[in-house]
């Protein structure tokens, strides 16, 4: 079974010394360091008892993506698939919050992937727009993540002028069917899909290739 854990406390120094770009990574955390709500607390005591091991077999046999091989500057467009007038079809993040969470705050996803790639992968905002909102169809709840994503891409082309980007990230309402995943990503490719619930969290992630060249993002 899969669970998503949030990190709290002074965790950045810990990951500065850990190569999570390997992909086959196991992080062992003592139970007492996990609080209610699946929050892992990093403090002076837990810091010394949280250990990391590298599973070479898992990396070789499952096709885990090695982020150290993903390099360069990527222009990121974030599509906010949301109807703010309908609670069930609304995502919790505003355009400003997504911009902040991905590019500007103290532990944004730009920094997370910069560290994961060992300083070889840099995310920058797409131009002229880095975050846009597209209203989903009325039957978005229960749609598969790929179907909802295809709708968003079609509407992007219909509603907007050209946006210079190398990767499109689509944040969707939580009622979209993600088939048990927090997010999906093409592998390799230029699109990823996130449930709103997980889109703003600084998660430690790895991606497993599947037969249709998409990756289910597992959270540790």
PDB file of C-alpha atoms in Angstrom:
ATOM      1  CA  UNK A   1       0.000   0.000   0.000  1.00  0.00           C
ATOM      2  CA  UNK A   2       1.078   3.591  -0.572  1.00  0.00           C
ATOM      3  CA  UNK A   3       1.007   6.493   1.837  1.00  0.00           C
ATOM      4  CA  UNK A   4       1.982  10.107   1.430  1.00  0.00           C
ATOM      5  CA  UNK A   5       4.101  11.714   4.144  1.00  0.00           C
ATOM      6  CA  UNK A   6       4.645  15.391   4.738  1.00  0.00           C
ATOM      7  CA  UNK A   7       7.968  16.623   6.070  1.00  0.00           C
ATOM      8  CA  UNK A   8       8.211  19.101   8.917  1.00  0.00           C
ATOM      9  CA  UNK A   9      11.081  20.685  10.766  1.00  0.00           C
ATOM     10  CA  UNK A  10      14.647  21.234   9.637  1.00  0.00           C
ATOM     11  CA  UNK A  11      14.780  18.618   6.860  1.00  0.00           C
ATOM     12  CA  UNK A  12      16.681  20.514   4.149  1.00  0.00           C
ATOM     13  CA  UNK A  13      20.174  19.822   5.645  1.00  0.00           C
ATOM     14  CA  UNK A  14      19.350  16.099   5.747  1.00  0.00           C
ATOM     15  CA  UNK A  15      18.624  15.888   2.003  1.00  0.00           C
ATOM     16  CA  UNK A  16      21.617  17.994   1.069  1.00  0.00           C
ATOM     17  CA  UNK A  17      23.763  14.991   2.041  1.00  0.00           C
ATOM     18  CA  UNK A  18      21.520  12.326   0.462  1.00  0.00           C
ATOM     19  CA  UNK A  19      21.540  11.363  -3.226  1.00  0.00           C
ATOM     20  CA  UNK A  20      17.836  10.802  -3.896  1.00  0.00           C
ATOM     21  CA  UNK A  21      18.460  11.093  -7.648  1.00  0.00           C
ATOM     22  CA  UNK A  22      19.396   7.392  -7.544  1.00  0.00           C
ATOM     23  CA  UNK A  23      15.709   6.405  -7.718  1.00  0.00           C
ATOM     24  CA  UNK A  24      15.928   3.130  -5.754  1.00  0.00           C
ATOM     25  CA  UNK A  25      16.036   4.842  -2.379  1.00  0.00           C
ATOM     26  CA  UNK A  26      14.709   3.620   0.958  1.00  0.00           C
ATOM     27  CA  UNK A  27      14.368   6.068   3.823  1.00  0.00           C
ATOM     28  CA  UNK A  28      13.862   4.412   7.205  1.00  0.00           C
ATOM     29  CA  UNK A  29      12.109   6.519   9.802  1.00  0.00           C
ATOM     30  CA  UNK A  30      11.497   5.503  13.448  1.00  0.00           C
ATOM     31  CA  UNK A  31       7.792   5.281  14.256  1.00  0.00           C
ATOM     32  CA  UNK A  32       8.060   7.833  17.051  1.00  0.00           C
ATOM     33  CA  UNK A  33       9.161  10.440  14.489  1.00  0.00           C
ATOM     34  CA  UNK A  34       5.874  10.109  12.553  1.00  0.00           C
ATOM     35  CA  UNK A  35       3.070  12.219  13.966  1.00  0.00           C
ATOM     36  CA  UNK A  36      -0.657  11.977  13.359  1.00  0.00           C
ATOM     37  CA  UNK A  37      -1.519  12.951   9.812  1.00  0.00           C
ATOM     38  CA  UNK A  38       1.564  11.147   8.423  1.00  0.00           C
ATOM     39  CA  UNK A  39       3.922  13.997   9.236  1.00  0.00           C
ATOM     40  CA  UNK A  40       7.598  13.108   9.622  1.00  0.00           C
ATOM     41  CA  UNK A  41       9.341  15.380  12.114  1.00  0.00           C
ATOM     42  CA  UNK A  42      12.965  16.275  11.463  1.00  0.00           C
ATOM     43  CA  UNK A  43      14.707  17.518  14.628  1.00  0.00           C
ATOM     44  CA  UNK A  44      18.045  16.949  16.309  1.00  0.00           C
ATOM     45  CA  UNK A  45      16.988  13.583  17.743  1.00  0.00           C
ATOM     46  CA  UNK A  46      15.273  12.095  14.675  1.00  0.00           C
ATOM     47  CA  UNK A  47      17.922  13.462  12.314  1.00  0.00           C
ATOM     48  CA  UNK A  48      20.432  10.956  13.703  1.00  0.00           C
ATOM     49  CA  UNK A  49      18.070   7.962  13.468  1.00  0.00           C
ATOM     50  CA  UNK A  50      16.613   8.456   9.985  1.00  0.00           C
ATOM     51  CA  UNK A  51      18.715   6.381   7.617  1.00  0.00           C
ATOM     52  CA  UNK A  52      18.937   5.990   3.848  1.00  0.00           C
ATOM     53  CA  UNK A  53      19.817   2.883   1.850  1.00  0.00           C
ATOM     54  CA  UNK A  54      20.074   2.412  -1.936  1.00  0.00           C
ATOM     55  CA  UNK A  55      18.358  -0.526  -3.628  1.00  0.00           C
ATOM     56  CA  UNK A  56      20.390  -1.188  -6.772  1.00  0.00           C
ATOM     57  CA  UNK A  57      18.250  -4.155  -7.865  1.00  0.00           C
ATOM     58  CA  UNK A  58      15.108  -2.081  -7.711  1.00  0.00           C
ATOM     59  CA  UNK A  59      16.712   0.617  -9.814  1.00  0.00           C
ATOM     60  CA  UNK A  60      17.866  -1.824 -12.492  1.00  0.00           C
ATOM     61  CA  UNK A  61      14.820  -4.089 -12.629  1.00  0.00           C
ATOM     62  CA  UNK A  62      11.937  -1.620 -12.452  1.00  0.00           C
ATOM     63  CA  UNK A  63      13.204   1.145 -14.682  1.00  0.00           C
ATOM     64  CA  UNK A  64      13.295   3.837 -12.027  1.00  0.00           C
ATOM     65  CA  UNK A  65      14.063   7.223 -13.519  1.00  0.00           C
ATOM     66  CA  UNK A  66      17.395   8.665 -12.470  1.00  0.00           C
ATOM     67  CA  UNK A  67      16.876  12.401 -12.171  1.00  0.00           C
ATOM     68  CA  UNK A  68      20.615  12.955 -12.376  1.00  0.00           C
ATOM     69  CA  UNK A  69      20.267  12.195 -16.104  1.00  0.00           C
ATOM     70  CA  UNK A  70      17.610  14.894 -16.558  1.00  0.00           C
ATOM     71  CA  UNK A  71      19.480  18.116 -17.113  1.00  0.00           C
ATOM     72  CA  UNK A  72      19.043  21.624 -18.399  1.00  0.00           C
ATOM     73  CA  UNK A  73      16.476  24.369 -18.011  1.00  0.00           C
ATOM     74  CA  UNK A  74      12.785  23.499 -18.299  1.00  0.00           C
ATOM     75  CA  UNK A  75      10.102  26.125 -18.815  1.00  0.00           C
ATOM     76  CA  UNK A  76       7.093  25.073 -16.745  1.00  0.00           C
ATOM     77  CA  UNK A  77       3.469  25.903 -17.532  1.00  0.00           C
ATOM     78  CA  UNK A  78       0.972  25.083 -14.780  1.00  0.00           C
ATOM     79  CA  UNK A  79      -2.645  24.576 -15.837  1.00  0.00           C
ATOM     80  CA  UNK A  80      -5.069  25.114 -13.010  1.00  0.00           C
ATOM     81  CA  UNK A  81      -8.085  22.986 -14.006  1.00  0.00           C
ATOM     82  CA  UNK A  82     -10.699  24.525 -11.742  1.00  0.00           C
ATOM     83  CA  UNK A  83     -14.250  25.879 -11.643  1.00  0.00           C
ATOM     84  CA  UNK A  84     -14.107  28.235  -8.681  1.00  0.00           C
ATOM     85  CA  UNK A  85     -17.900  28.537  -8.633  1.00  0.00           C
ATOM     86  CA  UNK A  86     -18.461  24.816  -7.917  1.00  0.00           C
ATOM     87  CA  UNK A  87     -16.924  23.453  -4.725  1.00  0.00           C
ATOM     88  CA  UNK A  88     -16.452  19.904  -6.038  1.00  0.00           C
ATOM     89  CA  UNK A  89     -14.752  21.176  -9.213  1.00  0.00           C
ATOM     90  CA  UNK A  90     -12.542  23.744  -7.481  1.00  0.00           C
ATOM     91  CA  UNK A  91      -8.901  23.226  -6.595  1.00  0.00           C
ATOM     92  CA  UNK A  92      -7.669  24.740  -3.356  1.00  0.00           C
ATOM     93  CA  UNK A  93      -4.717  26.646  -4.825  1.00  0.00           C
ATOM     94  CA  UNK A  94      -5.149  30.041  -6.467  1.00  0.00           C
ATOM     95  CA  UNK A  95      -2.938  30.995  -9.405  1.00  0.00           C
ATOM     96  CA  UNK A  96      -0.771  33.079  -7.077  1.00  0.00           C
ATOM     97  CA  UNK A  97      -0.369  30.210  -4.617  1.00  0.00           C
ATOM     98  CA  UNK A  98       0.667  27.755  -7.336  1.00  0.00           C
ATOM     99  CA  UNK A  99       3.217  30.257  -8.609  1.00  0.00           C
ATOM    100  CA  UNK A 100       4.566  30.636  -5.089  1.00  0.00           C
ATOM    101  CA  UNK A 101       4.567  26.906  -4.300  1.00  0.00           C
ATOM    102  CA  UNK A 102       6.356  25.930  -7.502  1.00  0.00           C
ATOM    103  CA  UNK A 103       8.842  28.755  -7.905  1.00  0.00           C
ATOM    104  CA  UNK A 104       9.177  31.152  -4.991  1.00  0.00           C
ATOM    105  CA  UNK A 105       8.574  29.891  -1.444  1.00  0.00           C
ATOM    106  CA  UNK A 106      11.292  28.581   0.888  1.00  0.00           C
ATOM    107  CA  UNK A 107      10.932  24.919  -0.181  1.00  0.00           C
ATOM    108  CA  UNK A 108       9.288  25.111  -3.592  1.00  0.00           C
ATOM    109  CA  UNK A 109       9.241  22.302  -6.138  1.00  0.00           C
ATOM    110  CA  UNK A 110      11.847  24.114  -8.210  1.00  0.00           C
ATOM    111  CA  UNK A 111      14.295  23.706  -5.312  1.00  0.00           C
ATOM    112  CA  UNK A 112      13.233  20.103  -4.670  1.00  0.00           C
ATOM    113  CA  UNK A 113      14.023  19.001  -8.209  1.00  0.00           C
ATOM    114  CA  UNK A 114      17.181  21.096  -8.302  1.00  0.00           C
ATOM    115  CA  UNK A 115      18.408  19.042  -5.343  1.00  0.00           C
ATOM    116  CA  UNK A 116      17.079  15.740  -6.743  1.00  0.00           C
ATOM    117  CA  UNK A 117      18.976  16.289  -9.991  1.00  0.00           C
ATOM    118  CA  UNK A 118      22.166  17.222  -8.157  1.00  0.00           C
ATOM    119  CA  UNK A 119      21.906  20.803  -9.402  1.00  0.00           C
ATOM    120  CA  UNK A 120      21.500  19.811 -13.063  1.00  0.00           C
ATOM    121  CA  UNK A 121      17.803  20.490 -13.625  1.00  0.00           C
ATOM    122  CA  UNK A 122      16.348  23.981 -13.315  1.00  0.00           C
ATOM    123  CA  UNK A 123      12.674  24.906 -13.521  1.00  0.00           C
ATOM    124  CA  UNK A 124      11.723  28.396 -14.689  1.00  0.00           C
ATOM    125  CA  UNK A 125       8.276  29.896 -15.406  1.00  0.00           C
ATOM    126  CA  UNK A 126       6.882  29.592 -18.921  1.00  0.00           C
ATOM    127  CA  UNK A 127       6.324  32.808 -20.846  1.00  0.00           C
ATOM    128  CA  UNK A 128       4.255  34.903 -21.158  1.00  0.00           C
ATOM    129  CA  UNK A 129       2.119  32.955 -18.640  1.00  0.00           C
ATOM    130  CA  UNK A 130       3.357  30.440 -16.084  1.00  0.00           C
ATOM    131  CA  UNK A 131      -0.015  29.672 -14.427  1.00  0.00           C
ATOM    132  CA  UNK A 132      -3.378  29.724 -16.167  1.00  0.00           C
ATOM    133  CA  UNK A 133      -6.894  28.622 -15.196  1.00  0.00           C
ATOM    134  CA  UNK A 134      -9.115  26.464 -17.397  1.00  0.00           C
ATOM    135  CA  UNK A 135     -12.657  25.587 -16.334  1.00  0.00           C
ATOM    136  CA  UNK A 136     -13.219  21.807 -16.416  1.00  0.00           C
ATOM    137  CA  UNK A 137     -16.289  20.114 -17.961  1.00  0.00           C
ATOM    138  CA  UNK A 138     -19.333  19.606 -15.769  1.00  0.00           C
ATOM    139  CA  UNK A 139     -18.668  15.847 -15.570  1.00  0.00           C
ATOM    140  CA  UNK A 140     -15.049  16.211 -14.430  1.00  0.00           C
ATOM    141  CA  UNK A 141     -15.662  14.289 -11.194  1.00  0.00           C
ATOM    142  CA  UNK A 142     -14.927  10.648 -11.879  1.00  0.00           C
ATOM    143  CA  UNK A 143     -13.062  11.329 -15.131  1.00  0.00           C
ATOM    144  CA  UNK A 144      -9.734   9.546 -15.504  1.00  0.00           C
ATOM    145  CA  UNK A 145      -6.716  11.795 -14.990  1.00  0.00           C
ATOM    146  CA  UNK A 146      -5.561  11.400 -18.591  1.00  0.00           C
ATOM    147  CA  UNK A 147      -8.998  12.244 -20.013  1.00  0.00           C
ATOM    148  CA  UNK A 148      -9.238  15.369 -17.859  1.00  0.00           C
ATOM    149  CA  UNK A 149      -5.692  16.292 -18.847  1.00  0.00           C
ATOM    150  CA  UNK A 150      -6.468  15.922 -22.554  1.00  0.00           C
ATOM    151  CA  UNK A 151      -9.417  18.266 -22.093  1.00  0.00           C
ATOM    152  CA  UNK A 152      -7.159  20.830 -20.428  1.00  0.00           C
ATOM    153  CA  UNK A 153      -4.611  20.664 -23.266  1.00  0.00           C
ATOM    154  CA  UNK A 154      -7.348  21.046 -25.905  1.00  0.00           C
ATOM    155  CA  UNK A 155      -8.772  24.097 -24.133  1.00  0.00           C
ATOM    156  CA  UNK A 156      -5.289  25.552 -23.733  1.00  0.00           C
ATOM    157  CA  UNK A 157      -4.900  25.482 -27.502  1.00  0.00           C
ATOM    158  CA  UNK A 158      -8.400  26.902 -28.065  1.00  0.00           C
ATOM    159  CA  UNK A 159      -8.286  29.713 -25.500  1.00  0.00           C
ATOM    160  CA  UNK A 160      -4.693  30.947 -25.341  1.00  0.00           C
ATOM    161  CA  UNK A 161      -2.046  32.277 -27.634  1.00  0.00           C
ATOM    162  CA  UNK A 162       1.256  30.423 -27.849  1.00  0.00           C
ATOM    163  CA  UNK A 163       2.954  29.886 -24.493  1.00  0.00           C
ATOM    164  CA  UNK A 164       6.665  29.076 -24.643  1.00  0.00           C
ATOM    165  CA  UNK A 165       7.121  25.981 -22.473  1.00  0.00           C
ATOM    166  CA  UNK A 166       8.955  22.666 -22.324  1.00  0.00           C
ATOM    167  CA  UNK A 167       6.759  20.990 -19.686  1.00  0.00           C
ATOM    168  CA  UNK A 168       3.069  21.298 -18.844  1.00  0.00           C
ATOM    169  CA  UNK A 169       1.891  20.428 -15.349  1.00  0.00           C
ATOM    170  CA  UNK A 170      -1.865  20.053 -14.854  1.00  0.00           C
ATOM    171  CA  UNK A 171      -3.360  20.459 -11.367  1.00  0.00           C
ATOM    172  CA  UNK A 172      -6.808  18.877 -11.130  1.00  0.00           C
ATOM    173  CA  UNK A 173      -9.730  18.707  -8.686  1.00  0.00           C
ATOM    174  CA  UNK A 174      -9.433  15.939  -6.121  1.00  0.00           C
ATOM    175  CA  UNK A 175     -12.550  14.237  -7.510  1.00  0.00           C
ATOM    176  CA  UNK A 176     -10.686  13.241 -10.683  1.00  0.00           C
ATOM    177  CA  UNK A 177      -9.817   9.522 -10.735  1.00  0.00           C
ATOM    178  CA  UNK A 178      -6.040   9.205 -10.279  1.00  0.00           C
ATOM    179  CA  UNK A 179      -6.196   5.415  -9.902  1.00  0.00           C
ATOM    180  CA  UNK A 180      -4.667   5.517  -6.439  1.00  0.00           C
ATOM    181  CA  UNK A 181      -1.754   7.796  -7.307  1.00  0.00           C
ATOM    182  CA  UNK A 182      -0.874  11.247  -6.030  1.00  0.00           C
ATOM    183  CA  UNK A 183       0.318  12.234  -9.514  1.00  0.00           C
ATOM    184  CA  UNK A 184       1.375  10.897 -12.897  1.00  0.00           C
ATOM    185  CA  UNK A 185       4.108  11.920 -15.328  1.00  0.00           C
ATOM    186  CA  UNK A 186       5.205  10.997 -18.830  1.00  0.00           C
ATOM    187  CA  UNK A 187       8.478   9.084 -18.924  1.00  0.00           C
ATOM    188  CA  UNK A 188      10.058  10.560 -20.920  1.00  0.00           C
ATOM    189  CA  UNK A 189       7.769  13.342 -21.944  1.00  0.00           C
ATOM    190  CA  UNK A 190       6.497  16.851 -21.462  1.00  0.00           C
ATOM    191  CA  UNK A 191       3.408  16.509 -19.246  1.00  0.00           C
ATOM    192  CA  UNK A 192       2.554  15.639 -15.659  1.00  0.00           C
ATOM    193  CA  UNK A 193      -0.744  15.482 -13.778  1.00  0.00           C
ATOM    194  CA  UNK A 194      -1.316  16.276 -10.083  1.00  0.00           C
ATOM    195  CA  UNK A 195      -4.247  15.999  -7.724  1.00  0.00           C
ATOM    196  CA  UNK A 196      -4.821  19.348  -6.023  1.00  0.00           C
ATOM    197  CA  UNK A 197      -4.308  17.670  -2.644  1.00  0.00           C
ATOM    198  CA  UNK A 198      -0.637  16.971  -3.415  1.00  0.00           C
ATOM    199  CA  UNK A 199       0.287  19.773  -5.815  1.00  0.00           C
ATOM    200  CA  UNK A 200       1.730  22.121  -3.180  1.00  0.00           C
ATOM    201  CA  UNK A 201       3.577  19.643  -0.953  1.00  0.00           C
ATOM    202  CA  UNK A 202       7.397  19.439  -0.879  1.00  0.00           C
ATOM    203  CA  UNK A 203       7.427  15.674  -1.419  1.00  0.00           C
ATOM    204  CA  UNK A 204      10.332  13.318  -1.841  1.00  0.00           C
ATOM    205  CA  UNK A 205       9.291  11.381  -4.937  1.00  0.00           C
ATOM    206  CA  UNK A 206      10.456   8.731  -7.346  1.00  0.00           C
ATOM    207  CA  UNK A 207       8.829   7.702 -10.607  1.00  0.00           C
ATOM    208  CA  UNK A 208       8.250   4.178 -11.898  1.00  0.00           C
ATOM    209  CA  UNK A 209       7.882   3.578 -15.620  1.00  0.00           C
ATOM    210  CA  UNK A 210       4.735   1.818 -16.780  1.00  0.00           C
ATOM    211  CA  UNK A 211       3.952   0.208 -20.111  1.00  0.00           C
ATOM    212  CA  UNK A 212       2.266   3.309 -21.555  1.00  0.00           C
ATOM    213  CA  UNK A 213       5.306   5.504 -20.885  1.00  0.00           C
ATOM    214  CA  UNK A 214       3.728   7.283 -17.966  1.00  0.00           C
ATOM    215  CA  UNK A 215       5.046   7.218 -14.427  1.00  0.00           C
ATOM    216  CA  UNK A 216       3.118   6.804 -11.231  1.00  0.00           C
ATOM    217  CA  UNK A 217       4.686   9.110  -8.672  1.00  0.00           C
ATOM    218  CA  UNK A 218       5.240   7.322  -5.376  1.00  0.00           C
ATOM    219  CA  UNK A 219       5.683   9.357  -2.239  1.00  0.00           C
ATOM    220  CA  UNK A 220       7.919   8.377   0.658  1.00  0.00           C
TER     221      UNK A 220
END
